[in-house]
Amino acid sequence: MVQPTGEERSFTAEEMFFSTTDDRGVIAEANTTFVRLSHYPWDTLIGAPHNIIRHPQMPGAAFRVMWATLQAGRPFAAYVHNLAADGSRYDVFAAITPLRTGGYLSVRSRPCRPDLLRQVDAVYQPVGEREQALRAAGASRVEAATQGAALLEDLLRQQGLGSYQDLQWILVPAEVTALDEAIGGIPARPDARGDLRAMLDEIRLVFDELGAWMADLDALSDSAERMADTVDHLDQAIRDSMETAQQIAAVTDLDAVWVPLMMPLHLWAAMGEEVGGVLTALIQDLHTARAGALDSRMQIALARMFTQMVGRFLVELIDGGPGTDRALPAIRSLCQALVERIDEMETRLAEHSRARAHARQQVEEAAGLLQIPVDLMDAWRAMAAGRTLPESIGTLVPRIEQQVGDSRQAMDRLRELVPRRSATEARRDSTGLRARVAAVAAATGGGDLPVG
């Protein structure tokens, strides 16, 4: 068994890793970067379980979450500390996706966002320590990883993330963008000729088009985040105002002259169920829209990362580097993964658009309901003008006025945000993009890509 030496190996952003495995995680394909930095020869890697490079520093929780995500048919991404055959450590940002034809494909790169790596390591550390303590107390590896996964989710929630999926929505676009900046795009080979030159030209065009999608999805995700934050603020402000109105309605020691003046506030307090129903539907729609936008951006970022890897393979073929006999099948696998990520992006983008369209209707209904407390407060002010408020409600009325005002401001902001449509929603046609990927895949000699 390989023991860590404490040595850490670095590598350049251009040195990207590639591998595929079967459904059990047994390595089927690899590239020269993987062979070189893992210090395992080809013959040892191919047919070995991928955890041959697992570093003991990595918490089992991360792999438990990974397998649960992949087996649910979704891609997974994480920072991973790997252990080479010589005992050295090398860190990667790993993106793994299930393939419709079976098995998994993984592309890894140098972590290009050290700030995010440090934040994730700060979560890994207590999770790993908990797992080690459990193992020392007699727990099995599976039991320790299960409890570690629960702690991992708790720690993420403490950082304001609902789940590991929320972390992925941050990590993948951030790392892919930083990788693109570090590498500077797919290299050109102007002196190349023939099929390889044509394939490289096509994949460079795919890379550029995916960049346009990424820019649009960045804007869409930002808008969706602001909508979700605004509706949460609106919900809290309305609930606070209704709670204050109920406190006022519960006051019983008022003089008779104040009883009719309290009717507007009693009415607002009584509308809780109706307002709550509309708000619940609106919140659900806007959070669904948020999830669709963020996941679409993650999918297209993964596609862009896979495109980078295709470009690296094509450059190796053109330059005649080692391992080129394995490049064409790998390119085909990557093209398959690329198309599947585009498919998933469009599915999630459609979910976003449906939720956003429904939210537009909900916003107008909610705005109509919110006009009621505004009108009621206006009526209250008119009736109570010139009167000194009783002590029992003296502090409550200014509070509800502020809360209703906050609600109205949030609603105005929401009405401004929700109707907007991004360039991505208008674009929506990936026909040309798919045709270019299919052309590259066909040039590998493997026939048409499978259609899911």
XYZ file of C-alpha atoms in Angstrom:
452
model
C 0.000 0.000 0.000
C 1.370 3.404 -1.004
C 2.156 5.704 1.923
C 2.122 9.513 1.579
C 5.580 11.077 1.626
C 4.359 14.623 2.239
C 5.675 15.804 -1.115
C 3.217 17.830 -3.218
C 3.501 17.942 -6.987
C 2.402 20.917 -9.066
C 1.512 21.010 -12.733
C 0.358 23.556 -15.289
C -3.188 24.488 -16.243
C -2.548 23.020 -19.701
C -1.957 19.567 -18.197
C -5.510 18.258 -18.065
C -6.401 14.727 -16.937
C -8.838 12.407 -18.671
C -10.252 8.997 -17.838
C -13.343 6.857 -18.242
C -14.496 4.004 -16.050
C -17.146 1.328 -16.069
C -20.126 1.480 -13.702
C -17.989 0.108 -10.851
C -15.269 2.742 -11.231
C -12.741 0.518 -13.018
C -10.541 2.567 -15.354
C -11.142 1.955 -19.074
C -9.372 4.964 -20.659
C -6.714 7.432 -19.528
C -4.402 10.047 -20.985
C -0.689 10.741 -20.759
C -1.112 13.450 -18.102
C -2.890 10.971 -15.831
C -0.147 8.382 -16.382
C 2.683 10.852 -15.832
C 1.408 12.531 -12.669
C -0.032 9.408 -11.059
C 3.309 7.610 -11.614
C 1.416 4.482 -12.610
C 2.146 2.898 -16.010
C -0.635 2.477 -18.561
C -0.927 -1.239 -17.942
C -1.443 -0.698 -14.223
C -3.995 2.094 -14.562
C -6.176 0.430 -17.195
C -8.315 -2.143 -15.408
C -7.547 -0.754 -11.941
C -10.195 0.824 -9.693
C -10.045 4.618 -9.880
C -9.547 4.775 -6.122
C -6.021 3.447 -6.701
C -5.018 7.119 -6.412
C -7.163 7.936 -3.378
C -5.288 9.977 -0.773
C -6.021 9.130 2.889
C -6.475 12.852 3.501
C -9.689 12.805 1.426
C -12.809 12.274 3.571
C -14.931 9.305 2.562
C -17.953 11.620 2.724
C -16.900 13.285 -0.515
C -16.936 9.959 -2.356
C -20.220 8.946 -0.774
C -21.816 12.154 -2.082
C -20.096 11.550 -5.427
C -21.562 8.073 -5.900
C -25.026 9.154 -4.781
C -24.943 12.019 -7.297
C -23.593 9.958 -10.196
C -25.965 7.066 -9.611
C -28.837 9.565 -9.693
C -27.696 10.381 -13.240
C -26.177 13.766 -12.435
C -22.615 15.091 -12.848
C -20.393 15.624 -9.843
C -17.515 18.028 -9.256
C -15.115 18.438 -6.353
C -11.601 19.294 -5.292
C -9.737 16.026 -4.810
C -6.383 15.260 -3.195
C -4.776 12.354 -5.056
C -1.939 10.031 -4.046
C 0.586 9.095 -6.739
C 2.391 5.761 -6.829
C 5.560 7.423 -5.475
C 3.690 8.737 -2.407
C 3.449 12.347 -3.605
C 0.191 14.300 -3.505
C -1.355 16.209 -6.374
C -4.573 18.191 -6.156
C -7.150 18.436 -8.916
C -10.516 19.925 -9.653
C -12.447 16.889 -10.867
C -15.583 16.911 -13.020
C -17.263 13.526 -13.478
C -20.335 12.742 -15.530
C -22.341 9.580 -16.152
C -22.576 8.470 -19.781
C -25.849 7.282 -21.283
C -24.082 4.289 -22.772
C -22.845 3.300 -19.302
C -19.874 4.146 -17.158
C -18.438 7.514 -16.232
C -16.162 10.120 -17.798
C -13.872 12.385 -15.806
C -11.855 15.464 -16.703
C -9.552 16.980 -14.108
C -7.549 20.178 -14.056
C -5.246 22.092 -11.792
C -7.325 23.995 -9.199
C -7.410 27.525 -10.583
C -9.353 29.111 -7.711
C -7.112 28.645 -4.661
C -9.515 30.726 -2.576
C -12.317 28.227 -3.170
C -9.946 25.303 -2.641
C -9.023 26.696 0.790
C -12.696 27.099 1.706
C -13.501 23.531 0.701
C -10.427 22.169 2.504
C -11.648 23.971 5.629
C -14.800 21.830 5.370
C -12.944 18.629 4.479
C -10.712 18.845 7.555
C -13.336 18.472 10.325
C -15.200 15.883 8.244
C -12.013 13.842 7.840
C -11.250 14.156 11.553
C -14.755 12.954 12.441
C -14.380 9.949 10.150
C -10.988 9.053 11.623
C -12.413 9.223 15.147
C -15.317 6.990 14.155
C -12.989 4.475 12.528
C -10.821 4.447 15.656
C -13.950 3.737 17.693
C -14.732 0.701 15.552
C -17.040 2.068 12.875
C -16.779 0.618 9.385
C -15.538 2.709 6.480
C -19.109 2.938 5.150
C -20.531 3.997 8.527
C -17.834 6.638 8.952
C -18.434 8.002 5.445
C -22.196 8.118 6.041
C -21.819 10.158 9.217
C -19.141 12.243 7.527
C -21.547 13.053 4.687
C -24.141 14.253 7.211
C -21.515 16.505 8.835
C -20.454 17.767 5.398
C -24.020 18.859 4.623
C -24.327 20.518 8.070
C -21.113 22.473 7.556
C -22.258 23.618 4.115
C -25.577 24.805 5.561
C -23.641 26.801 8.152
C -21.987 28.576 5.219
C -25.355 29.433 3.690
C -25.459 26.560 1.188
C -28.525 24.353 1.124
C -26.698 21.269 -0.125
C -23.622 20.030 -1.941
C -25.434 20.833 -5.191
C -25.365 24.526 -4.256
C -21.596 24.240 -3.795
C -21.227 22.658 -7.240
C -23.199 25.502 -8.805
C -20.486 27.816 -7.467
C -17.394 25.692 -8.053
C -17.897 24.501 -11.626
C -18.441 27.860 -13.393
C -15.768 29.524 -11.239
C -13.133 26.869 -11.931
C -13.929 26.566 -15.645
C -13.781 30.344 -16.109
C -10.465 30.538 -14.244
C -9.104 27.590 -16.259
C -10.050 29.298 -19.521
C -8.273 32.462 -18.381
C -5.173 30.503 -17.338
C -4.948 28.554 -20.601
C -6.158 31.230 -22.965
C -8.435 28.998 -25.038
C -7.753 26.045 -27.301
C -4.382 26.327 -29.083
C -4.310 26.892 -32.834
C -2.183 24.845 -35.194
C -2.163 26.956 -38.385
C 0.296 24.645 -40.147
C -1.834 21.539 -39.606
C -3.627 19.999 -42.571
C -6.298 17.400 -43.306
C -8.904 15.913 -40.970
C -7.125 16.861 -37.744
C -6.967 20.510 -38.780
C -10.680 20.412 -39.666
C -11.509 18.805 -36.307
C -9.465 21.374 -34.406
C -11.129 24.245 -36.275
C -14.574 22.825 -35.479
C -13.845 22.324 -31.800
C -12.448 25.840 -31.507
C -15.744 27.130 -32.909
C -17.640 24.954 -30.421
C -15.501 26.394 -27.622
C -16.254 29.962 -28.714
C -19.991 29.321 -28.996
C -20.064 27.710 -25.561
C -18.337 30.835 -24.287
C -21.253 32.924 -25.572
C -23.694 30.592 -23.836
C -21.648 30.877 -20.643
C -21.803 34.677 -20.723
C -25.570 34.597 -21.229
C -26.046 32.038 -18.474
C -23.919 34.104 -16.089
C -26.363 36.969 -16.594
C -29.373 34.662 -16.306
C -28.061 33.094 -13.096
C -27.367 36.501 -11.577
C -30.924 37.597 -12.376
C -32.376 34.364 -10.976
C -30.345 34.730 -7.771
C -31.605 38.299 -7.317
C -35.208 37.212 -7.918
C -34.958 34.427 -5.334
C -33.309 36.741 -2.782
C -35.921 39.449 -3.392
C -38.909 37.115 -2.993
C -37.388 35.756 0.249
C -37.066 39.350 1.504
C -40.626 40.081 0.399
C -41.918 36.992 2.169
C -40.184 37.937 5.407
C -41.389 41.548 5.257
C -45.011 40.538 4.638
C -44.947 37.904 7.358
C -43.463 40.432 9.785
C -46.181 42.976 8.935
C -48.944 40.402 9.377
C -47.493 39.308 12.701
C -47.472 42.926 13.864
C -51.035 43.385 12.597
C -52.093 40.315 14.594
C -50.404 41.755 17.695
C -52.378 44.955 17.196
C -55.606 43.013 16.621
C -55.050 41.169 19.900
C -55.007 44.415 21.908
C -58.282 44.586 23.902
C -57.790 47.520 26.292
C -58.602 50.248 23.758
C -61.212 52.965 24.234
C -64.346 52.588 22.129
C -63.276 55.456 19.893
C -60.358 53.375 18.654
C -62.354 50.251 17.760
C -63.477 51.366 14.249
C -60.012 52.739 13.568
C -58.561 49.294 14.160
C -60.669 47.625 11.459
C -58.132 48.061 8.597
C -55.415 46.398 10.656
C -57.757 43.585 11.721
C -58.574 42.961 8.065
C -54.898 42.724 7.116
C -54.245 40.335 10.005
C -57.092 38.103 8.787
C -55.664 37.779 5.264
C -52.754 35.560 6.311
C -53.930 32.344 4.678
C -54.717 33.945 1.315
C -51.474 35.931 1.164
C -49.451 32.957 2.379
C -50.786 30.721 -0.399
C -49.812 33.155 -3.146
C -46.403 33.790 -1.621
C -45.685 30.064 -1.235
C -46.418 29.466 -4.920
C -44.334 32.469 -5.955
C -41.398 31.426 -3.786
C -41.507 27.907 -5.209
C -41.581 29.211 -8.795
C -38.673 31.598 -8.309
C -36.515 29.055 -6.502
C -37.256 26.552 -9.269
C -36.239 29.219 -11.778
C -33.060 29.844 -9.782
C -32.167 26.135 -9.711
C -32.805 25.833 -13.454
C -30.585 28.804 -14.266
C -27.719 27.762 -11.988
C -27.810 24.174 -13.180
C -27.912 25.272 -16.830
C -24.803 27.344 -16.228
C -23.057 24.406 -14.552
C -23.933 22.073 -17.430
C -22.595 24.432 -20.086
C -19.452 25.052 -17.999
C -18.848 21.294 -17.917
C -19.357 21.160 -21.686
C -16.768 23.912 -22.077
C -14.303 21.989 -19.881
C -14.843 18.846 -21.957
C -14.278 20.908 -25.108
C -10.954 22.084 -23.687
C -10.001 18.428 -23.213
C -10.964 17.581 -26.806
C -8.751 20.446 -27.955
C -5.838 19.105 -25.897
C -6.201 15.660 -27.462
C -6.347 17.104 -30.989
C -3.223 19.168 -30.398
C -1.437 16.053 -29.121
C -2.476 14.196 -32.282
C -1.268 17.002 -34.517
C 2.001 17.326 -32.606
C 2.544 13.551 -32.571
C 3.000 13.212 -28.829
C 2.953 9.929 -26.860
C -0.319 8.102 -26.337
C -1.911 9.415 -29.524
C -3.232 5.957 -30.417
C -5.668 6.331 -27.522
C -6.727 9.882 -28.423
C -9.462 9.252 -31.015
C -11.615 6.962 -28.820
C -11.197 9.468 -25.979
C -12.313 12.343 -28.232
C -15.406 10.372 -29.161
C -16.233 9.738 -25.485
C -15.793 13.433 -24.742
C -18.051 14.426 -27.633
C -20.716 12.124 -26.258
C -20.397 13.694 -22.799
C -20.410 17.155 -24.340
C -23.701 16.565 -26.192
C -25.267 15.074 -23.064
C -24.366 18.179 -21.069
C -25.915 20.384 -23.782
C -29.063 18.249 -23.618
C -29.233 18.637 -19.858
C -28.591 22.365 -20.112
C -31.559 22.777 -22.442
C -33.784 20.654 -20.188
C -32.906 22.737 -17.144
C -33.201 25.980 -19.077
C -36.711 24.974 -20.162
C -37.601 24.328 -16.497
C -36.290 27.780 -15.649
C -38.348 29.422 -18.389
C -41.572 27.654 -17.369
C -41.118 28.572 -13.709
C -40.254 32.154 -14.577
C -43.289 32.501 -16.852
C -45.564 31.172 -14.121
C -43.914 33.484 -11.624
C -44.828 36.473 -13.803
C -48.496 35.651 -13.240
C -47.952 35.050 -9.533
C -46.161 38.370 -9.143
C -49.142 40.313 -10.467
C -51.510 38.472 -8.116
C -49.161 39.070 -5.181
C -48.829 42.740 -6.146
C -52.611 43.069 -6.095
C -52.785 41.535 -2.633
C -49.962 43.717 -1.382
C -51.832 46.812 -2.497
C -54.418 45.963 0.166
C -52.204 46.703 3.205
C -50.888 49.807 1.464
C -54.457 51.062 1.014
C -55.361 49.978 4.545
C -52.421 51.875 6.006
C -53.440 54.953 4.014
C -56.958 54.612 5.444
C -55.508 54.170 8.929
C -53.439 57.326 8.639
C -56.452 59.323 7.444
C -58.670 58.133 10.312
C -55.970 58.430 12.977
C -54.713 61.841 11.834
C -54.268 64.229 14.734
C -54.903 61.579 17.391
C -52.409 60.391 19.986
C -51.893 56.641 19.734
C -52.676 54.598 22.853
C -49.571 53.296 24.581
C -50.510 49.652 23.857
C -50.205 50.161 20.089
C -47.940 53.206 19.987
C -44.836 51.230 19.045
C -46.636 48.678 16.870
C -48.206 50.968 14.288
C -44.951 52.664 13.156
C -43.419 49.197 12.928
C -46.127 47.844 10.642
C -45.919 50.966 8.489
C -42.194 50.295 8.001
C -42.823 46.620 7.284
C -45.519 47.334 4.718
C -43.214 49.882 3.100
C -40.415 47.302 2.924
C -42.840 44.821 1.359
C -43.869 47.318 -1.283
C -40.261 48.111 -2.183
C -39.451 44.403 -2.516
C -42.519 43.857 -4.691
C -41.614 46.778 -6.953
C -38.147 45.296 -7.351
C -39.601 41.874 -8.101
C -41.967 43.261 -10.734
C -38.957 44.855 -12.365
C -36.847 41.665 -12.317
C -39.233 38.846 -13.206
C -40.448 39.959 -16.669
C -36.922 40.212 -18.026
C -35.818 37.622 -20.568
C -32.135 36.959 -21.076
C -30.291 36.517 -24.345
C -30.020 32.824 -23.472
C -33.794 32.401 -23.302
C -34.030 34.026 -26.716
C -31.069 32.063 -28.147
C -32.208 28.526 -27.254
C -31.124 26.942 -30.583
C -28.185 24.588 -30.224
C -28.574 22.993 -33.662
C -25.337 24.416 -35.060
C -23.443 23.580 -31.903
C -24.592 19.978 -31.987
C -23.725 19.656 -35.672
C -20.143 20.758 -35.020
C -19.710 18.294 -32.148
C -21.211 15.513 -34.274
C -18.780 16.334 -37.084
C -15.807 16.023 -34.725
C -17.130 12.735 -33.328
C -17.761 11.331 -36.806
C -14.189 12.172 -37.833
C -12.913 9.807 -35.130
C -14.296 6.939 -37.217
C -16.758 5.695 -34.632
C -20.001 6.539 -36.441
C -22.854 8.680 -35.170
C -23.107 9.603 -31.498
C -25.782 7.722 -29.534
C -28.952 9.723 -28.976
C -30.526 9.484 -25.530
